[in-house]
Short mmCIF file of C-alpha atoms in Angstrom, two decimals:
data_model
loop_
_atom_site.label_atom_id
_atom_site.label_comp_id
_atom_site.label_asym_id
_atom_site.label_seq_id
_atom_site.Cartn_x
_atom_site.Cartn_y
_atom_site.Cartn_z
CA UNK A 1 62.17 72.96 -28.36
CA UNK A 2 64.19 73.22 -31.55
CA UNK A 3 64.99 71.16 -34.61
CA UNK A 4 67.55 70.94 -37.38
CA UNK A 5 67.19 69.80 -40.98
CA UNK A 6 69.77 67.59 -42.71
CA UNK A 7 69.33 67.60 -46.50
CA UNK A 8 67.92 70.58 -48.41
CA UNK A 9 66.58 68.97 -51.59
CA UNK A 10 63.04 69.25 -52.90
CA UNK A 11 61.36 67.05 -50.26
CA UNK A 12 63.01 69.05 -47.47
CA UNK A 13 60.82 72.02 -48.34
CA UNK A 14 57.77 70.07 -47.20
CA UNK A 15 59.41 69.51 -43.82
CA UNK A 16 60.37 73.18 -43.50
CA UNK A 17 57.05 74.55 -44.77
CA UNK A 18 55.18 72.64 -42.06
CA UNK A 19 56.74 74.85 -39.39
CA UNK A 20 54.21 77.57 -40.14
CA UNK A 21 51.75 75.20 -38.40
CA UNK A 22 54.04 73.40 -35.89
CA UNK A 23 53.21 74.47 -32.33
CA UNK A 24 55.74 72.59 -30.17
CA UNK A 25 59.09 73.64 -31.65
CA UNK A 26 60.94 75.72 -34.20
CA UNK A 27 63.33 74.99 -37.07
CA UNK A 28 66.67 76.41 -35.89
CA UNK A 29 69.28 75.23 -38.43
CA UNK A 30 69.77 73.53 -41.78
CA UNK A 31 72.63 71.53 -43.31
CA UNK A 32 73.60 70.31 -46.78
CA UNK A 33 76.90 69.58 -48.54
CA UNK A 34 75.57 71.38 -51.63
CA UNK A 35 75.78 75.09 -50.83
CA UNK A 36 73.37 76.05 -53.61
CA UNK A 37 70.68 73.81 -52.16
CA UNK A 38 71.55 74.90 -48.64
CA UNK A 39 71.27 78.64 -49.25
CA UNK A 40 68.29 78.26 -51.59
CA UNK A 41 66.19 76.59 -48.89
CA UNK A 42 67.53 78.69 -46.02
CA UNK A 43 66.91 81.96 -47.90
CA UNK A 44 63.37 80.89 -48.81
CA UNK A 45 62.43 80.08 -45.21
CA UNK A 46 64.52 82.78 -43.54
CA UNK A 47 66.81 80.41 -41.63
CA UNK A 48 70.06 82.10 -40.67
CA UNK A 49 71.94 79.19 -39.06
CA UNK A 50 73.44 77.12 -41.88
CA UNK A 51 76.01 74.33 -42.03
CA UNK A 52 77.80 72.13 -44.54
CA UNK A 53 79.19 69.94 -41.72
CA UNK A 54 76.52 67.87 -39.95
CA UNK A 55 78.82 67.01 -37.02
CA UNK A 56 79.40 70.69 -36.33
CA UNK A 57 75.68 71.44 -36.58
CA UNK A 58 74.73 68.73 -34.10
CA UNK A 59 77.48 69.72 -31.67
CA UNK A 60 76.63 73.44 -31.75
CA UNK A 61 72.85 73.50 -32.19
CA UNK A 62 72.05 70.38 -30.12
CA UNK A 63 68.59 69.96 -31.66
CA UNK A 64 65.78 68.15 -29.84
CA UNK A 65 64.64 66.82 -33.23
CA UNK A 66 66.65 66.13 -36.37
CA UNK A 67 64.93 65.84 -39.76
CA UNK A 68 66.92 63.59 -42.12
CA UNK A 69 65.84 64.15 -45.74
CA UNK A 70 68.42 62.29 -47.84
CA UNK A 71 68.68 59.34 -50.22
CA UNK A 72 67.58 55.87 -48.96
CA UNK A 73 71.05 54.28 -49.11
CA UNK A 74 72.26 56.71 -46.41
CA UNK A 75 69.72 55.71 -43.73
CA UNK A 76 71.96 53.50 -41.58
CA UNK A 77 74.93 55.86 -41.78
CA UNK A 78 72.98 58.98 -40.79
CA UNK A 79 70.78 57.39 -38.12
CA UNK A 80 73.95 55.97 -36.56
CA UNK A 81 75.49 59.45 -36.67
CA UNK A 82 72.46 60.87 -34.85
CA UNK A 83 72.75 58.13 -32.24
CA UNK A 84 76.45 58.87 -31.73
CA UNK A 85 75.64 62.56 -31.20
CA UNK A 86 72.91 61.67 -28.67
CA UNK A 87 70.18 63.43 -30.65
CA UNK A 88 66.96 62.93 -28.63
CA UNK A 89 64.64 62.37 -31.63
CA UNK A 90 65.01 61.80 -35.38
CA UNK A 91 62.41 61.97 -38.14
CA UNK A 92 63.77 60.30 -41.29
CA UNK A 93 62.29 60.12 -44.78
CA UNK A 94 60.92 56.85 -46.13
CA UNK A 95 61.70 54.17 -47.12
CA UNK A 96 63.49 53.21 -43.94
CA UNK A 97 65.52 50.53 -45.77
CA UNK A 98 66.00 48.89 -49.17
CA UNK A 99 66.71 45.24 -48.35
CA UNK A 100 67.74 42.83 -45.62
CA UNK A 101 71.23 44.10 -44.82
CA UNK A 102 70.25 47.66 -43.91
CA UNK A 103 67.07 46.39 -42.22
CA UNK A 104 69.15 44.17 -39.91
CA UNK A 105 71.54 47.03 -39.12
CA UNK A 106 68.62 49.25 -38.13
CA UNK A 107 67.09 46.55 -35.93
CA UNK A 108 70.44 46.38 -34.10
CA UNK A 109 70.73 50.18 -33.90
CA UNK A 110 67.24 50.55 -32.45
CA UNK A 111 68.04 48.00 -29.74
CA UNK A 112 71.22 49.85 -28.75
CA UNK A 113 70.14 53.50 -29.03
CA UNK A 114 68.28 55.86 -26.73
CA UNK A 115 67.44 58.08 -29.71
CA UNK A 116 63.75 58.03 -30.66
CA UNK A 117 63.58 57.29 -34.37
CA UNK A 118 60.47 57.63 -36.54
CA UNK A 119 59.79 57.54 -40.29
CA UNK A 120 58.19 60.42 -42.15
CA UNK A 121 54.85 58.81 -43.04
CA UNK A 122 52.93 62.08 -42.87
CA UNK A 123 49.86 60.57 -44.57
CA UNK A 124 49.03 59.05 -41.19
CA UNK A 125 48.33 62.60 -39.95
CA UNK A 126 46.29 63.93 -42.88
CA UNK A 127 42.99 65.28 -41.56
CA UNK A 128 40.70 63.03 -43.58
CA UNK A 129 42.96 60.04 -43.05
CA UNK A 130 42.74 60.51 -39.27
CA UNK A 131 38.94 60.83 -39.44
CA UNK A 132 38.60 57.61 -41.42
CA UNK A 133 41.09 55.80 -39.18
CA UNK A 134 38.88 56.71 -36.23
CA UNK A 135 35.77 55.47 -38.09
CA UNK A 136 37.44 52.11 -38.71
CA UNK A 137 38.72 51.90 -35.13
CA UNK A 138 35.40 52.85 -33.52
CA UNK A 139 33.49 50.03 -35.17
CA UNK A 140 31.48 52.34 -37.44
CA UNK A 141 32.04 49.90 -40.34
CA UNK A 142 31.74 46.80 -38.15
CA UNK A 143 34.43 44.18 -37.86
CA UNK A 144 37.29 44.79 -40.27
CA UNK A 145 37.66 41.94 -42.75
CA UNK A 146 39.62 43.08 -45.82
CA UNK A 147 41.88 45.99 -46.77
CA UNK A 148 42.69 46.97 -50.36
CA UNK A 149 45.78 49.22 -50.67
CA UNK A 150 47.70 50.42 -53.70
CA UNK A 151 50.24 52.86 -55.12
CA UNK A 152 51.39 53.42 -58.70
CA UNK A 153 55.04 53.72 -57.68
CA UNK A 154 57.11 50.75 -56.52
CA UNK A 155 57.50 49.32 -53.03
CA UNK A 156 60.42 51.61 -52.16
CA UNK A 157 58.82 54.65 -53.79
CA UNK A 158 55.43 54.58 -52.09
CA UNK A 159 54.76 51.03 -50.97
CA UNK A 160 55.94 51.82 -47.46
CA UNK A 161 53.45 54.72 -47.31
CA UNK A 162 50.47 52.48 -48.02
CA UNK A 163 51.73 49.70 -45.74
CA UNK A 164 51.86 52.26 -42.92
CA UNK A 165 48.28 53.23 -43.73
CA UNK A 166 47.20 49.57 -43.63
CA UNK A 167 48.73 49.38 -40.16
CA UNK A 168 47.10 52.66 -39.08
CA UNK A 169 43.66 51.56 -40.28
CA UNK A 170 44.08 48.10 -38.71
CA UNK A 171 44.91 48.89 -35.05
CA UNK A 172 48.61 48.27 -35.76
CA UNK A 173 47.91 44.53 -35.75
CA UNK A 174 51.03 42.43 -36.33
CA UNK A 175 51.47 40.89 -39.80
CA UNK A 176 51.71 37.10 -39.66
CA UNK A 177 52.28 35.97 -43.27
CA UNK A 178 52.61 37.24 -46.84
CA UNK A 179 52.31 35.66 -50.28
CA UNK A 180 53.69 37.86 -53.02
CA UNK A 181 54.88 38.17 -56.60
CA UNK A 182 56.99 40.82 -58.34
CA UNK A 183 58.00 41.78 -61.88
CA UNK A 184 60.26 44.27 -63.63
CA UNK A 185 63.95 44.17 -62.81
CA UNK A 186 64.55 47.57 -64.39
CA UNK A 187 63.57 49.32 -61.15
CA UNK A 188 66.36 47.59 -59.20
CA UNK A 189 69.76 49.24 -58.89
CA UNK A 190 71.02 52.63 -59.94
CA UNK A 191 70.42 54.22 -56.53
CA UNK A 192 67.30 55.94 -55.29
CA UNK A 193 64.13 53.95 -54.62
CA UNK A 194 65.44 50.58 -55.79
CA UNK A 195 62.71 47.91 -56.00
CA UNK A 196 60.93 45.72 -58.56
CA UNK A 197 58.68 47.75 -60.85
CA UNK A 198 55.48 45.95 -59.84
CA UNK A 199 54.24 43.79 -56.99
CA UNK A 200 51.09 42.11 -55.75
CA UNK A 201 50.76 40.57 -52.31
CA UNK A 202 48.25 39.12 -49.87
CA UNK A 203 49.08 39.89 -46.23
CA UNK A 204 47.48 38.24 -43.19
CA UNK A 205 47.33 40.00 -39.82
CA UNK A 206 47.08 38.72 -36.25
CA UNK A 207 43.58 40.17 -35.77
CA UNK A 208 42.21 38.13 -38.70
CA UNK A 209 42.17 40.96 -41.24
CA UNK A 210 43.58 40.24 -44.70
CA UNK A 211 45.05 42.88 -47.00
CA UNK A 212 45.84 43.07 -50.70
CA UNK A 213 48.73 45.30 -51.77
CA UNK A 214 49.41 46.46 -55.33
CA UNK A 215 52.44 48.62 -56.14
CA UNK A 216 53.37 49.77 -59.63
CA UNK A 217 51.49 50.32 -62.85
CA UNK A 218 49.48 47.13 -62.21
CA UNK A 219 47.48 49.25 -59.74
CA UNK A 220 44.35 50.74 -61.32
CA UNK A 221 44.79 54.54 -61.71
CA UNK A 222 42.61 56.80 -59.60
CA UNK A 223 43.62 60.03 -61.37
CA UNK A 224 43.01 61.16 -64.94
CA UNK A 225 46.19 63.24 -65.19
CA UNK A 226 48.54 60.27 -65.43
CA UNK A 227 50.75 61.33 -62.50
CA UNK A 228 51.93 58.09 -60.88
CA UNK A 229 53.11 59.73 -57.64
CA UNK A 230 49.61 61.09 -56.95
CA UNK A 231 48.14 57.60 -56.59
CA UNK A 232 47.96 56.22 -53.08
CA UNK A 233 44.77 54.66 -51.77
CA UNK A 234 43.38 52.44 -49.04
CA UNK A 235 39.91 50.92 -48.64
CA UNK A 236 38.87 49.07 -45.48
CA UNK A 237 35.89 46.73 -45.79
CA UNK A 238 34.00 45.79 -42.64
CA UNK A 239 30.86 43.82 -41.84
CA UNK A 240 28.79 47.05 -41.84
CA UNK A 241 30.44 49.16 -44.52
CA UNK A 242 33.62 50.68 -45.91
CA UNK A 243 36.00 53.60 -45.47
CA UNK A 244 38.04 54.62 -48.52
CA UNK A 245 40.84 57.22 -48.71
CA UNK A 246 42.71 58.37 -51.79
CA UNK A 247 44.87 61.41 -52.50
CA UNK A 248 41.96 62.99 -54.40
CA UNK A 249 38.72 61.87 -52.69
CA UNK A 250 37.29 59.85 -49.81
CA UNK A 251 34.24 57.69 -49.11
CA UNK A 252 32.61 56.07 -46.09
CA UNK A 253 29.44 54.19 -45.21
CA UNK A 254 27.04 56.07 -42.93
CA UNK A 255 25.00 54.49 -40.13
CA UNK A 256 21.91 54.37 -42.40
CA UNK A 257 23.82 52.45 -45.07
CA UNK A 258 24.28 55.37 -47.46
CA UNK A 259 27.72 56.08 -48.96
CA UNK A 260 29.11 59.55 -48.23
CA UNK A 261 31.75 60.89 -50.65
CA UNK A 262 33.83 64.03 -50.91
CA UNK A 263 36.85 65.53 -52.62
CA UNK A 264 39.83 66.96 -50.76
CA UNK A 265 43.07 68.77 -51.53
CA UNK A 266 46.09 66.57 -50.93
CA UNK A 267 48.46 69.54 -50.90
CA UNK A 268 46.39 71.54 -48.41
CA UNK A 269 46.21 68.54 -46.07
CA UNK A 270 49.84 67.52 -46.57
CA UNK A 271 51.39 70.58 -44.94
CA UNK A 272 49.03 70.13 -41.96
CA UNK A 273 49.78 66.40 -41.85
CA UNK A 274 53.52 67.10 -41.86
CA UNK A 275 53.04 69.58 -39.03
CA UNK A 276 51.03 67.03 -37.05
CA UNK A 277 53.77 64.44 -37.44
CA UNK A 278 56.44 66.97 -36.45
CA UNK A 279 54.52 67.98 -33.33
CA UNK A 280 54.06 64.28 -32.49
CA UNK A 281 57.85 63.91 -32.60
CA UNK A 282 58.37 66.90 -30.29
CA UNK A 283 55.82 65.37 -27.89
CA UNK A 284 57.65 62.03 -27.93
CA UNK A 285 61.01 63.75 -27.41
CA UNK A 286 59.58 65.32 -24.26
CA UNK A 287 57.55 62.35 -22.99
CA UNK A 288 58.50 58.67 -23.29
CA UNK A 289 54.86 57.71 -22.81
CA UNK A 290 53.76 59.43 -26.03
CA UNK A 291 55.48 57.48 -28.84
CA UNK A 292 54.95 58.65 -32.39
CA UNK A 293 52.81 56.08 -34.28
CA UNK A 294 55.28 56.02 -37.19
CA UNK A 295 58.12 55.04 -34.84
CA UNK A 296 61.00 52.91 -36.10
CA UNK A 297 59.72 49.71 -34.48
CA UNK A 298 56.41 49.92 -36.36
CA UNK A 299 58.15 50.94 -39.58
CA UNK A 300 60.58 48.03 -39.43
CA UNK A 301 57.65 45.65 -38.92
CA UNK A 302 56.02 47.10 -42.04
CA UNK A 303 59.28 46.87 -44.01
CA UNK A 304 59.60 43.24 -42.93
CA UNK A 305 56.47 42.63 -45.02
CA UNK A 306 58.36 43.88 -48.09
CA UNK A 307 61.25 41.55 -47.29
CA UNK A 308 58.69 38.75 -47.04
CA UNK A 309 57.27 39.69 -50.45
CA UNK A 310 60.75 39.47 -51.98
CA UNK A 311 61.42 36.09 -50.41
CA UNK A 312 57.97 34.81 -51.38
CA UNK A 313 58.58 35.81 -55.01
CA UNK A 314 61.96 34.05 -55.02
CA UNK A 315 60.78 30.91 -53.24
CA UNK A 316 57.26 30.67 -54.75
CA UNK A 317 55.54 30.15 -51.40
CA UNK A 318 53.89 32.04 -48.54
CA UNK A 319 56.31 33.45 -45.96
CA UNK A 320 55.65 33.55 -42.22
CA UNK A 321 56.32 36.93 -40.59
CA UNK A 322 58.45 38.32 -39.14
CA UNK A 323 61.08 36.83 -41.43
CA UNK A 324 64.85 36.76 -41.11
CA UNK A 325 65.78 38.06 -44.56
CA UNK A 326 68.14 36.33 -46.97
CA UNK A 327 71.20 38.26 -48.14
CA UNK A 328 71.30 40.34 -51.34
CA UNK A 329 67.57 40.07 -52.00
CA UNK A 330 67.54 42.86 -54.59
CA UNK A 331 70.42 41.34 -56.51
CA UNK A 332 68.72 37.96 -56.40
CA UNK A 333 65.51 39.48 -57.75
CA UNK A 334 67.28 41.45 -60.46
CA UNK A 335 69.05 38.32 -61.67
CA UNK A 336 65.84 36.30 -61.63
CA UNK A 337 63.78 39.01 -63.35
#
């Protein structure tokens, strides 16, 4: 099987680098409007087939999997393009949306398309993350009661990453309500990862678990170096113990009640995690019965929580989920903040 890469900026190198470990397919072509970026990435990874026209690439290469590594405001446009070209599978960078309008368009696209869409939440496939997910799922920490998740970047920057981890560590239970607050209008607008600068939310799930989410500089730092993007963490508290994953270290309760702790290299695990996610997409492309866990349906459910947070902050009340989002939520928040 073969893939193609659309977008050759900095994050695209993580997608391409993973192919040294991918076992189920190969990276066959790359595309970018910026020829300097295009040739820089293609030269580095030894990829000969290069395009500046995505339509031509999809028509000629006919990839089984398309990686879309572009800015968030282009999600609907480029996923629709992949659908129109009958691309079997697409792996797109997060966040999947920014507010209600693009969310609703993607819900409609998913219902109409045979393309298998998934979001690039590679943290799901990090080695230690998978081990701790299994510990939580197996009952090693007892019945899950509370999940504490945080990131130092905003909801669009890394909030979707930690919400996916909450789902992964909680049997993908459906969220039922959220009560949230936000601050900082300076992070809204101007393109990129547009979202309020800080948020706090309490999320309830169908299986009875409750989660707390902090995004922004209101989250307590876990690193001494001051790098905001290197802070993502999740702790799951059960009736018999805890599992705790961060980008720098991990902890879990052993059967005798002791707490085991260790350090790990995020960067060493990230390339393997990206490869694991890529192979999962190739598997799904080949077999309908093996959906990727970060599939679009799950990701839209997680993004619906963010829409609920925005509406809760505007209306000063808990919001039942899933919610039909109001229009222009970001503009409403920016004006209010």
